[in-house]
Short mmCIF file of C-alpha atoms in Angstrom, two decimals:
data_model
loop_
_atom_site.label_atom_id
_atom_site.label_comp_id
_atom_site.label_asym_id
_atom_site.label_seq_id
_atom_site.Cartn_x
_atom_site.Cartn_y
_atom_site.Cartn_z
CA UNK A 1 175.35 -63.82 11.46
CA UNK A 2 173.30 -61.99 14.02
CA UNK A 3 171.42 -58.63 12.92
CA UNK A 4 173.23 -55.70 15.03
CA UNK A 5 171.21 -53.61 17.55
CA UNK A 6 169.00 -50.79 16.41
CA UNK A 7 170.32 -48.50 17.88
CA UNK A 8 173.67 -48.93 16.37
CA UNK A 9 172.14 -48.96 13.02
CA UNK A 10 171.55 -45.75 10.35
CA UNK A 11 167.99 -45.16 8.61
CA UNK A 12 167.56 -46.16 5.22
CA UNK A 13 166.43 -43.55 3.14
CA UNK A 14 165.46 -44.81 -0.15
CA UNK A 15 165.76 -42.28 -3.12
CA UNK A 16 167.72 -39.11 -3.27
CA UNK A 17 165.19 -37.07 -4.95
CA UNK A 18 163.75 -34.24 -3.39
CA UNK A 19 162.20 -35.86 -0.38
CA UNK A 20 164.78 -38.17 0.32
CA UNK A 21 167.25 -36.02 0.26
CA UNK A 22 165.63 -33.46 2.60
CA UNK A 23 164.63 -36.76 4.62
CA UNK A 24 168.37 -37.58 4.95
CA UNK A 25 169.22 -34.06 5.90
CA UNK A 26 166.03 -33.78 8.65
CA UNK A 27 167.74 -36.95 10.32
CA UNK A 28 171.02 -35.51 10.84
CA UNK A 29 169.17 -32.76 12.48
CA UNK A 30 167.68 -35.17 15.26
CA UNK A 31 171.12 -36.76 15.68
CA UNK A 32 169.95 -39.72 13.22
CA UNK A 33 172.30 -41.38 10.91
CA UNK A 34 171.10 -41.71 7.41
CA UNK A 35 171.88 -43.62 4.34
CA UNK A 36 170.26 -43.02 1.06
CA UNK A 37 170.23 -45.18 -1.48
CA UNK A 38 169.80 -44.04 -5.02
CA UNK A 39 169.08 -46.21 -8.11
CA UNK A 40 170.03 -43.64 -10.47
CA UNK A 41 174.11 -42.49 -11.30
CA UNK A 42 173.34 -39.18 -9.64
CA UNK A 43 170.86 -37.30 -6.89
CA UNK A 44 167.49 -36.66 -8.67
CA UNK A 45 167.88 -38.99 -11.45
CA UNK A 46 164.35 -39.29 -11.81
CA UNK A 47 163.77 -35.04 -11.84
CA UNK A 48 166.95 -35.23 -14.55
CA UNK A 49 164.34 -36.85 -17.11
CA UNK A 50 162.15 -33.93 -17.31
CA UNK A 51 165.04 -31.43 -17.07
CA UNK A 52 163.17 -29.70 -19.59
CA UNK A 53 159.74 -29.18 -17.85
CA UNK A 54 159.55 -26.02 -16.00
CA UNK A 55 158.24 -26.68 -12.66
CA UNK A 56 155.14 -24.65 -11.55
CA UNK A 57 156.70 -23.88 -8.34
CA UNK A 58 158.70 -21.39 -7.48
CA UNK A 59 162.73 -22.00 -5.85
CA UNK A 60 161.26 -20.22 -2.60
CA UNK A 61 158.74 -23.54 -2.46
CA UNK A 62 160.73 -26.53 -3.06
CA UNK A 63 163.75 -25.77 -1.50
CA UNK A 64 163.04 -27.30 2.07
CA UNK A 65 164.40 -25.15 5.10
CA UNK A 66 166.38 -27.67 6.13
CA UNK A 67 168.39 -28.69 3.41
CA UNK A 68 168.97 -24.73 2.88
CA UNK A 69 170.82 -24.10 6.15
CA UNK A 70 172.94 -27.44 5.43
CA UNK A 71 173.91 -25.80 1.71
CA UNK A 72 174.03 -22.36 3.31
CA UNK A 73 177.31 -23.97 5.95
CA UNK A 74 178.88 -24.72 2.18
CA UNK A 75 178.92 -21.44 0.58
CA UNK A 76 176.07 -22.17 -1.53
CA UNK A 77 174.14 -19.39 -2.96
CA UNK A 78 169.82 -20.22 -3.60
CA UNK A 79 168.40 -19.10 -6.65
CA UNK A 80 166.10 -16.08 -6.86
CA UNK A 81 162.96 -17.11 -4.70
CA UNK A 82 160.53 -15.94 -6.97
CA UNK A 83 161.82 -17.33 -10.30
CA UNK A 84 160.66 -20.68 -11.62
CA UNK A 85 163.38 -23.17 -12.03
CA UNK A 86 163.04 -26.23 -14.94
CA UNK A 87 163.43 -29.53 -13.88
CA UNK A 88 167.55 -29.56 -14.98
CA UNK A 89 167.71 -26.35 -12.98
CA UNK A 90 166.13 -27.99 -9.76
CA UNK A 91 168.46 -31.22 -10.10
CA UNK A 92 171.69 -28.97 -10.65
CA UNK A 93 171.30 -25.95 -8.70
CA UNK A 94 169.85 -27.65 -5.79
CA UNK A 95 170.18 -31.88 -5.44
CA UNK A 96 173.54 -32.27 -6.76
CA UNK A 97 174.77 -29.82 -4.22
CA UNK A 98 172.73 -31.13 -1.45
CA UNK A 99 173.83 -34.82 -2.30
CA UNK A 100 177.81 -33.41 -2.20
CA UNK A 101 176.88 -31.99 0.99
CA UNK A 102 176.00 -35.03 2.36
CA UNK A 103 178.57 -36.98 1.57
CA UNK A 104 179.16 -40.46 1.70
CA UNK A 105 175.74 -41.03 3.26
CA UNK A 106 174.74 -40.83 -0.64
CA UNK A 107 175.21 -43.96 -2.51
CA UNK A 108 174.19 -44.20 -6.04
CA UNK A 109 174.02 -46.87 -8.55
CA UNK A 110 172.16 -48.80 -5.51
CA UNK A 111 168.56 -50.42 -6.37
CA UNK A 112 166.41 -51.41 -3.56
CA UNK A 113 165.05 -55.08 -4.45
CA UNK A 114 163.64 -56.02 -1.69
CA UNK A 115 163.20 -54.76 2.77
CA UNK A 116 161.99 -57.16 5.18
CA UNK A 117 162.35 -57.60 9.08
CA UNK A 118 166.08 -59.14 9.98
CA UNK A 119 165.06 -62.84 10.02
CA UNK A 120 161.18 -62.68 9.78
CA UNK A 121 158.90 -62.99 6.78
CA UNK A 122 155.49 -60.96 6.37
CA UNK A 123 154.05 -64.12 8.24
CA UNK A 124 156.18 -64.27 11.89
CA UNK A 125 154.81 -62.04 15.10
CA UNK A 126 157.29 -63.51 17.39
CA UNK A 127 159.79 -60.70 18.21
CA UNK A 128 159.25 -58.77 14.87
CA UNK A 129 159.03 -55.45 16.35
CA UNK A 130 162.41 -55.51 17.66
CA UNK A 131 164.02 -57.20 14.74
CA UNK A 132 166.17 -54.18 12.39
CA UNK A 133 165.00 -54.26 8.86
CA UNK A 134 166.84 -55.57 6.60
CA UNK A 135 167.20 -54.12 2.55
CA UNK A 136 168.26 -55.99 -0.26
CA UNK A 137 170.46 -53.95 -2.40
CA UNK A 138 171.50 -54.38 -6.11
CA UNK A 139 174.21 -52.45 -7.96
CA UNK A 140 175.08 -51.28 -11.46
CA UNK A 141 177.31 -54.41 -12.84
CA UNK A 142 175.22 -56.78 -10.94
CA UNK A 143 176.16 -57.09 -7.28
CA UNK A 144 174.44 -57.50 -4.36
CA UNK A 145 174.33 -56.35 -0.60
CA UNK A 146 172.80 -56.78 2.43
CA UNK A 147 171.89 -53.82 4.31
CA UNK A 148 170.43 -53.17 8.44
CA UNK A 149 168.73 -50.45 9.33
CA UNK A 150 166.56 -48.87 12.51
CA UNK A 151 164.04 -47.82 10.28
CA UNK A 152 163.09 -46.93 6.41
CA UNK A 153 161.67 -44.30 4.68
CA UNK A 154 160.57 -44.73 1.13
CA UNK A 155 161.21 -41.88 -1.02
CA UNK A 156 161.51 -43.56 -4.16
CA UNK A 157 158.88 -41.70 -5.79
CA UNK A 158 156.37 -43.00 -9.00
CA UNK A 159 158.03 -42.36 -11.73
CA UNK A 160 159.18 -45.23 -12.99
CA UNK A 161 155.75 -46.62 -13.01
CA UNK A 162 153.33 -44.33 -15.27
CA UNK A 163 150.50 -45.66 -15.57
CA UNK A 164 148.83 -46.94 -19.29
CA UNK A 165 146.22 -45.47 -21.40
CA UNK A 166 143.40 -48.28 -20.83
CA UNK A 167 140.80 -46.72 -19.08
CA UNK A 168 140.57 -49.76 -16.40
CA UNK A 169 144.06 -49.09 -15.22
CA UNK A 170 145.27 -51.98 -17.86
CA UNK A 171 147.08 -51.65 -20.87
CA UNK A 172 144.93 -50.90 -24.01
CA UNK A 173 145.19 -53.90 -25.98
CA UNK A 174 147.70 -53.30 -28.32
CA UNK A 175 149.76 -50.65 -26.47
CA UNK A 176 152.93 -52.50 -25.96
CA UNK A 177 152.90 -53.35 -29.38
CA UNK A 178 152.34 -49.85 -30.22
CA UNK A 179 155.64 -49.22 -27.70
CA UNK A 180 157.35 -47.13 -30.85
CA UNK A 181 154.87 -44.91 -31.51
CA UNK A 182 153.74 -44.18 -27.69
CA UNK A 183 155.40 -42.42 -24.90
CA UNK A 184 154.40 -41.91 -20.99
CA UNK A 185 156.60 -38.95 -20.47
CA UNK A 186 155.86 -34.93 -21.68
CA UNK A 187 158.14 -34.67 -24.89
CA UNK A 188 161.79 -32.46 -25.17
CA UNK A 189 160.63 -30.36 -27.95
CA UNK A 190 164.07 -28.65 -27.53
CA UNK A 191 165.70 -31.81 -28.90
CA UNK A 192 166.31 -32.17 -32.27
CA UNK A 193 165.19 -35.93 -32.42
CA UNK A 194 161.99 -35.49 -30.49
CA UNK A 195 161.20 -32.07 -31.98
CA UNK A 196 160.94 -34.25 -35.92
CA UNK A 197 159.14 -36.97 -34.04
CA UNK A 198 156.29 -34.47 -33.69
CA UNK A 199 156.51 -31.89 -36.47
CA UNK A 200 153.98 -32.03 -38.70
CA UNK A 201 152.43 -34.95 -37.19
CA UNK A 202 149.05 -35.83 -35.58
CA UNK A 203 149.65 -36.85 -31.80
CA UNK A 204 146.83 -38.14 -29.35
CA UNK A 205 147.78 -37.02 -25.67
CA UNK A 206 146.02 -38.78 -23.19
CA UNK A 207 145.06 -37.47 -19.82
CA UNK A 208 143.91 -34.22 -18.13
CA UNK A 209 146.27 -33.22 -15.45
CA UNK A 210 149.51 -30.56 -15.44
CA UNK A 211 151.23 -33.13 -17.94
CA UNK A 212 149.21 -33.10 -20.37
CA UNK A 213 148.22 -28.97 -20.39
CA UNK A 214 151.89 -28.98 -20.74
CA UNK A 215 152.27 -31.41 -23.85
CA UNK A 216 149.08 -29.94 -25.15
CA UNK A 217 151.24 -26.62 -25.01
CA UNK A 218 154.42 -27.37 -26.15
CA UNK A 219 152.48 -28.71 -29.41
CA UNK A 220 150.51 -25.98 -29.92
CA UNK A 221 153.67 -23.59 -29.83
CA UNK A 222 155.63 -26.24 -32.25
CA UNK A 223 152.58 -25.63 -34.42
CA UNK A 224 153.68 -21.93 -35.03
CA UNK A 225 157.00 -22.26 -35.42
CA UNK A 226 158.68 -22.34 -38.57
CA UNK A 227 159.45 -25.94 -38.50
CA UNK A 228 156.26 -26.81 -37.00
CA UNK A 229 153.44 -26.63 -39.68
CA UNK A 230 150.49 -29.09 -39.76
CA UNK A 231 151.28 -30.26 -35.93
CA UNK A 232 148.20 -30.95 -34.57
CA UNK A 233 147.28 -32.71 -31.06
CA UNK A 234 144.17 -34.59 -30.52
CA UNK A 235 143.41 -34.34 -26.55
CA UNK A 236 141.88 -37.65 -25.14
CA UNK A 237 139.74 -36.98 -22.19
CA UNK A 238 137.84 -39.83 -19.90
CA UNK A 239 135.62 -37.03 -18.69
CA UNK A 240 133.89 -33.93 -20.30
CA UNK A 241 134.36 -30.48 -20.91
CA UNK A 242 133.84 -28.43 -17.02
CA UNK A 243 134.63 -25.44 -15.32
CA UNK A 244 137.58 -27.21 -13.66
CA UNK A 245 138.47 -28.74 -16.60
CA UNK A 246 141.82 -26.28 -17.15
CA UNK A 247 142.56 -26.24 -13.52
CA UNK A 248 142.61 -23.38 -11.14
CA UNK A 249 143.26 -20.66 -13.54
CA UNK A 250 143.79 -17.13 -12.25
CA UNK A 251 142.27 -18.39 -8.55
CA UNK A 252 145.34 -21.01 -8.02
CA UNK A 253 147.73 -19.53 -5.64
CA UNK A 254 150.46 -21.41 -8.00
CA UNK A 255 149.94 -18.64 -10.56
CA UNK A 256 152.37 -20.96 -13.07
CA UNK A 257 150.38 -24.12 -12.44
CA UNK A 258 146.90 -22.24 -13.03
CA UNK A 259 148.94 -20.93 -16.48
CA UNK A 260 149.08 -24.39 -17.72
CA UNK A 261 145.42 -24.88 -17.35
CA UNK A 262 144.77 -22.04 -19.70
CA UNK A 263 147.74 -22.96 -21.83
CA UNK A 264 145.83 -26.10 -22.59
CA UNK A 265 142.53 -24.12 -23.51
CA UNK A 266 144.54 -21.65 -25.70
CA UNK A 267 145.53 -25.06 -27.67
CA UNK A 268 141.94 -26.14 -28.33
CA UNK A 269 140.29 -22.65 -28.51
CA UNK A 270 143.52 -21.55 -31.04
CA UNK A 271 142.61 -24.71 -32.94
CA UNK A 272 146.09 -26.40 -32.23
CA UNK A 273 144.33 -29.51 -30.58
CA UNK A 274 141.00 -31.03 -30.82
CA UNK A 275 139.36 -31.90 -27.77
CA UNK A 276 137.71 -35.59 -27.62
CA UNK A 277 135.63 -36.06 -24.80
CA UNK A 278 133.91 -39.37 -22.54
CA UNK A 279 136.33 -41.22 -24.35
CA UNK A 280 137.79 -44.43 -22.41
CA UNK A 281 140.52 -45.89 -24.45
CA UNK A 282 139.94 -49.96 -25.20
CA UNK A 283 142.41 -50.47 -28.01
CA UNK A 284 145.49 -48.72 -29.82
CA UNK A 285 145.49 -50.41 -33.35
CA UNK A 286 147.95 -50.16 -35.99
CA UNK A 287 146.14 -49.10 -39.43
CA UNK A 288 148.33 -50.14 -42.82
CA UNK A 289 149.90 -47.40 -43.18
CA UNK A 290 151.55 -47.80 -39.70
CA UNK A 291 150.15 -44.88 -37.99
CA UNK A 292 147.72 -46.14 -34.94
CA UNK A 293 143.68 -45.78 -34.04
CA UNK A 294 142.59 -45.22 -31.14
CA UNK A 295 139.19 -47.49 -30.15
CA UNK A 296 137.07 -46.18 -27.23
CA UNK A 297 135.03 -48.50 -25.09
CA UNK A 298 132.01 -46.91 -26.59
CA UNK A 299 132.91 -48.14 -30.10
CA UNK A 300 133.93 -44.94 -31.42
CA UNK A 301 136.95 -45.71 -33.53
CA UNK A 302 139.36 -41.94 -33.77
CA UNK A 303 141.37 -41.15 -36.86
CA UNK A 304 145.08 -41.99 -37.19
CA UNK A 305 147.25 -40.33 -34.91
CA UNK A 306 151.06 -40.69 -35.85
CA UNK A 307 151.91 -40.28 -32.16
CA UNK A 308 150.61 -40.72 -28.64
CA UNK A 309 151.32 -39.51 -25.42
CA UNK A 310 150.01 -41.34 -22.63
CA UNK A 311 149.83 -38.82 -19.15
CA UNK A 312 146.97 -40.54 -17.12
CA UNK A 313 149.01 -40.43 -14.17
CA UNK A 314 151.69 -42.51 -11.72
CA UNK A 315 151.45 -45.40 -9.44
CA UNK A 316 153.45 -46.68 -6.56
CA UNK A 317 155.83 -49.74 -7.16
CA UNK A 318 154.93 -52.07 -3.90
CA UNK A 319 156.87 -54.81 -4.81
CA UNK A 320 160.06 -54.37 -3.20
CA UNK A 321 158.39 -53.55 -0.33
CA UNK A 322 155.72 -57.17 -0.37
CA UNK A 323 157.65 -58.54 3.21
CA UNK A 324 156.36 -55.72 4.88
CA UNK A 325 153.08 -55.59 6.67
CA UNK A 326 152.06 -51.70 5.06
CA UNK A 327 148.61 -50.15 5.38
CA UNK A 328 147.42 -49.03 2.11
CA UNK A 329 143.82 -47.27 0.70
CA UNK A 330 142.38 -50.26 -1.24
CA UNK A 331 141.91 -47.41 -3.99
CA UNK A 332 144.79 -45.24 -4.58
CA UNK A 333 147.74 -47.33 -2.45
CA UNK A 334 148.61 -44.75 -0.18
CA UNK A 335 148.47 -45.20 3.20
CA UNK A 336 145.10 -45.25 4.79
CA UNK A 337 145.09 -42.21 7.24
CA UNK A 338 145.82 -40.09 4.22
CA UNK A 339 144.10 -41.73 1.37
CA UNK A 340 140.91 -39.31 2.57
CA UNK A 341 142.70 -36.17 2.49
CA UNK A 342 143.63 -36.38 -1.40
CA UNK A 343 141.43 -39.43 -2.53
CA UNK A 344 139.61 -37.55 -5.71
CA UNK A 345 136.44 -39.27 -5.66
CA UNK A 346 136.08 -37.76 -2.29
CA UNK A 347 138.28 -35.01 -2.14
CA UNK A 348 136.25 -31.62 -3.65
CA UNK A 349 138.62 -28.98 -3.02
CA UNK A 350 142.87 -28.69 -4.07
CA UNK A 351 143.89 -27.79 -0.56
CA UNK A 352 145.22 -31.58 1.49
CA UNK A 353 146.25 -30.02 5.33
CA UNK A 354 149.71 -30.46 6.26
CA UNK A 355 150.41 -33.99 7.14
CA UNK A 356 152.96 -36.21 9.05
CA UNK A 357 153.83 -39.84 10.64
CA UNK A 358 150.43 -40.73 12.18
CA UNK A 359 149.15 -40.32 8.36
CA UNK A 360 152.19 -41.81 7.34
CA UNK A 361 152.30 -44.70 9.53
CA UNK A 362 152.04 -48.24 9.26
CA UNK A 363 151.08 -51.65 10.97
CA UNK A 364 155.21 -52.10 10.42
CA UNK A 365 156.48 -49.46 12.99
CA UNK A 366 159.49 -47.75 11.45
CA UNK A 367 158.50 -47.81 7.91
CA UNK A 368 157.04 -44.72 6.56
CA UNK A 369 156.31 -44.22 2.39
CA UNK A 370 156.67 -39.85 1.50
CA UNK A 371 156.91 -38.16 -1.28
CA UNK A 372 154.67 -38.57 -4.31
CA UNK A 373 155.02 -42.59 -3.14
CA UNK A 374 152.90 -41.37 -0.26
CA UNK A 375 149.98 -40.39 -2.48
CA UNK A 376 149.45 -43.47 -4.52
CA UNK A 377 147.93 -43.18 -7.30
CA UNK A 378 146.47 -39.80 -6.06
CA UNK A 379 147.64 -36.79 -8.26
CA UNK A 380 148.57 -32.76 -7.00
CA UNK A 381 151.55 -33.63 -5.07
CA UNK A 382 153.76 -30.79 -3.70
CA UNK A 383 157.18 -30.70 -3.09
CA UNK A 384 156.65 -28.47 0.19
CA UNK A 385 154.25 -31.07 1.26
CA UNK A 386 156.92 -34.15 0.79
CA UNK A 387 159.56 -31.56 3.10
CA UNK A 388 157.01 -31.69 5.63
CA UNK A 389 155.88 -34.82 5.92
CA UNK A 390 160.42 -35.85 6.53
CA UNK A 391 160.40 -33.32 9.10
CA UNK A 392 157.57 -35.10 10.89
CA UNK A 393 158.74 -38.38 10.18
CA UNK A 394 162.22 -37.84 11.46
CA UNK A 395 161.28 -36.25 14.61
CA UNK A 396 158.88 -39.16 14.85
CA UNK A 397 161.90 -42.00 14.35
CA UNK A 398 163.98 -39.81 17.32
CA UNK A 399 161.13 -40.00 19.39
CA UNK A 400 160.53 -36.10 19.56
CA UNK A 401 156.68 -36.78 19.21
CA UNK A 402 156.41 -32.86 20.30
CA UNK A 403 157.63 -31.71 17.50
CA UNK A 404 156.50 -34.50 14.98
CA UNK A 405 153.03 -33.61 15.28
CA UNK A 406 153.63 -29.74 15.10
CA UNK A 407 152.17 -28.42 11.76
CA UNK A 408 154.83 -26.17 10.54
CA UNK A 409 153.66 -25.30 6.46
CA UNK A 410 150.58 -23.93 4.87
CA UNK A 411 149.36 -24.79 1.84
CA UNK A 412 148.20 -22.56 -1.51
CA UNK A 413 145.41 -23.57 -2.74
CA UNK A 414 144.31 -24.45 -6.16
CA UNK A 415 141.56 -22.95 -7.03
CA UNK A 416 139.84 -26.07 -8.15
CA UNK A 417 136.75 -27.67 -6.30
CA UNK A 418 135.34 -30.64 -8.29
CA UNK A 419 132.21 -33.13 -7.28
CA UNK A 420 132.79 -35.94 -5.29
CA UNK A 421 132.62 -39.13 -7.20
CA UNK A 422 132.53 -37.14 -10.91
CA UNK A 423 135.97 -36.45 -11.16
CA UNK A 424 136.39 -39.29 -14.09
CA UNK A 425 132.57 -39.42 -14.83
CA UNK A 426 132.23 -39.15 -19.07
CA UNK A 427 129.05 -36.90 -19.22
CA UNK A 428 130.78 -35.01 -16.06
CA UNK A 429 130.34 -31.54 -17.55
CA UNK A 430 129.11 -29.63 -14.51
CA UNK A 431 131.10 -31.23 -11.98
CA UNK A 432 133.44 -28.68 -11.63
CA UNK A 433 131.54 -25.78 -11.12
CA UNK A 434 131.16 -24.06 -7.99
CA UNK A 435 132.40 -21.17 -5.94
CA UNK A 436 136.25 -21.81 -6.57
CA UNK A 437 136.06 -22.61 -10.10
CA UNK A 438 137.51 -19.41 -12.36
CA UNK A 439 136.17 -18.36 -15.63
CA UNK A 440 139.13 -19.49 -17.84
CA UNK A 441 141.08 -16.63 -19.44
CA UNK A 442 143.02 -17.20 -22.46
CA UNK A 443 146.91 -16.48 -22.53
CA UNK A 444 149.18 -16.07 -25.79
CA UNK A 445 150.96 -19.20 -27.16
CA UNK A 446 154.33 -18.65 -27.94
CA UNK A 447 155.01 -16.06 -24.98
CA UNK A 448 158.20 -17.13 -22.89
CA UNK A 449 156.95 -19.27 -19.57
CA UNK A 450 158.11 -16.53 -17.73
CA UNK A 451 156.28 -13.52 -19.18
CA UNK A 452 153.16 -16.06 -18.87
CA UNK A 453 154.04 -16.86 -15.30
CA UNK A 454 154.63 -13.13 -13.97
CA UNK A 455 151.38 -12.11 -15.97
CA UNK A 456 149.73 -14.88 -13.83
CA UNK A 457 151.25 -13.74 -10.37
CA UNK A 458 149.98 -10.57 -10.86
CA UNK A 459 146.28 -11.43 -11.41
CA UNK A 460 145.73 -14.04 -8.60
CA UNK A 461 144.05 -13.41 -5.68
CA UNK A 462 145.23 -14.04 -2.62
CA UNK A 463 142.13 -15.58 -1.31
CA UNK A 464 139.17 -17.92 -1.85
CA UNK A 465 136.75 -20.31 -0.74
CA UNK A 466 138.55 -23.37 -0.93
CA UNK A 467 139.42 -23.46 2.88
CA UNK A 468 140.25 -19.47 3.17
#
């Protein structure tokens, strides 16, 4: 059967998350016909698992403009602006609405396998560019579909591929076989189940971003609780101690996400985790009692943790996407016009400029990757920024290049500036330091994430000299 015209055909949105969603509704806006296709059972099934992780973002920054005027035409009322929804709060105050809203141009239960050109591999020139692309589609229960579209983006996000505890980017040896006693996700201490898992116990958390300040958090306030006694965390770092260690602190114009920094330095200077530090894990192996040691690549062998939580980041799943002739940073798989705007061995300050489709493009015109899928492997993705970059992108598919290339959102900064190249460097304990970096300030463990989070707002300045 011949491929239909492109023209005829609806954009294939892939993921309703956040950025696919707002992708979907930025299309209808240039008189665009979306489709989004969702793996998941409902919009933001990937947000759903960490329902319980407050977001360090307020509703008034990742709710995109958009989207808002499409709920507003439905009677639907946004949260306070200034309050800090959870992850659950974000996926049912704000996607499941915006998926009902849209309709039938929401399909879930729909994996993406595989998008190619209608009739050409990677390999074929002849005629490619006007060829519709074509997406493989695979259901719950097992069927399959063929779908056309004019063009695709990828919102599909990372996180369904963390990445592992060995330092090179490979599995330790012995972490799948470990698989019981290790988990890539920040744990529900709210749950029952999860809250025994760790009670009591000795857990390793590996990795030095937002995730694991917030694991290193939640342990330390299990370990004064009443049902919490003898919980202790043992923080894995590649790097060592800096100045930018904890993040932005009181300079990060995300007051919440600079709380988490200090959160994390509460839990070692409160003696609720113990910070180990140039360590590059090799090896997870089980002692005979069944709890596991950690072996670094220097030799150095830890004591027996019970637990471990492995937060070293995300990566993009390419696969599905392997017909396609994409552009990618050899490094951190995002596409190459951005890759030097967030790539952290170059990258010294938090701030990455508001971007759109020229960074976004690719050798295949009409494919575009946003969202946290746009950054690779590189961390410090914003919601705001993902809203952006579907503005630009949809403009760009209607051929509005006017207002595709318009910048239309500024950025907060984070208050962090690190050294280029020493970002992951083991003896890296100066790195940080410089004109942006704040003199950590302890906060109370055990104080609601709200009282932390106002406390925050009202000691950070408004300005800086990362880029102010």
């Amino acid at each position: 059967m011949d491929a239909p015209a492109n023209a005829e055909l609806p954009v294939v949105v892939i993921g309703a998350g956040p950025v696919g969603l707002a992708a979907a509704v930025h299309l209808l806006g240039q008189g665009l016909e979306p489709l989004v296709l969702e793996a998941g059972s409902t919009a933001g099934a990937a947000v759903r698992e960490w329902s319980h992780v407050r977001l360090f973002s307020t509703w008034g920054e990742v709710v995109d403009p958009a989207a808002e005027k499409l709920l507003a035409s439905t009677g639907w009322t946004k949260p306070d602006p200034a309050a800090y929804p959870s992850g659950g709060d974000w996926a049912d105050l704000y996607l499941r609405p915006l998926a009902d809203a849209l309709g039938e141009r929401v399909r879930h239960d729909a994996r993406v396998t595989g998008v190619s050109r209608a009739g050409r591999d990677r390999i074929v020139d002849a005629d490619r560019e006007n060829r519709p692309f074509v997406v493989h589609v695979t259901h719950t229960g097992g069927g399959e579909e063929r779908l056309y579209a004019r063009a695709v983006i990828d919102a599909s996000g990372t996180w369904a591929t963390p990445s592992p505890a060995g330092a090179d980017g490979l599995p330790a040896l012995g972490e799948r076989a470990a698989a019981a006693r290790v988990t890539y996700r920040v744990p529900d201490l709210g749950n029952p189940a999860v809250r025994a898992r760790y009670a009591g116990r000795r857990t390793a958390v590996i990795g030095s971003g937002a995730s694991a300040f917030t694991a290193l958090a939640y342990l330390a306030d299990l370990a004064t609780s009443d049902d919490g006694a003898d919980t202790k965390s043992v923080w894995i770092l590649r790097r060592g101690i800096s100045g930018s260690t904890f993040g932005g602190g009181e300079a990060d114009r995300l007051p919440a996400r600079g709380a988490l920094g200090l959160a994390a330095k509460a839990a070692v200077d409160d003696g609720h985790a113990d910070a180990v530090t140039g360590f590059r894990t090799e090896a997870i192996e089980q002692a005979a009692d069944g709890r596991l040691i950690l072996a670094g690549e220097d030799g150095r062998r830890l004591d027996p943790v019970d637990e471990v939580i492995v937060l070293t980041g995300f990566r993009p799943d390419l696969t599905f996407l392997d017909e396609l002739r994409l552009d990618l940073d050899e490094r951190l798989q995002a596409p190459v016009a951005l890759a030097p705007l967030i790539d952290p061995n170059q990258h010294s300050c938090g701030t990455v400029y508001p971007h759109g489709h020229r960074e976004l493009s690719h050798p295949e015109k009409g494919v575009y990757l946003v969202g946290m899928k746009s950054y690779g492997r590189a961390p410090t993705f914003l919601a705001m920024t993902g809203y952006e970059q579907v503005r630009s992108v949809a403009a760009a598919i209607a051929g509005d290049l006017e207002s595709a290339d318009r910048v239309e959102l500024t950025l907060p900064e984070t208050g962090v500036c690190g050294g280029a190249g020493l970002f992951d460097a083991p003896d890296a304990t100066d790195g940080g330091s410089g004109c942006c970096t704040p003199t950590p300030q302890l906060i109370q463990l055990g104080v609601p994430v709200a009282v932390i989070e106002a406390d925050a707002a009202k000691k950070t300045s408004t300005g800086g000299c990362c880029g102010s």
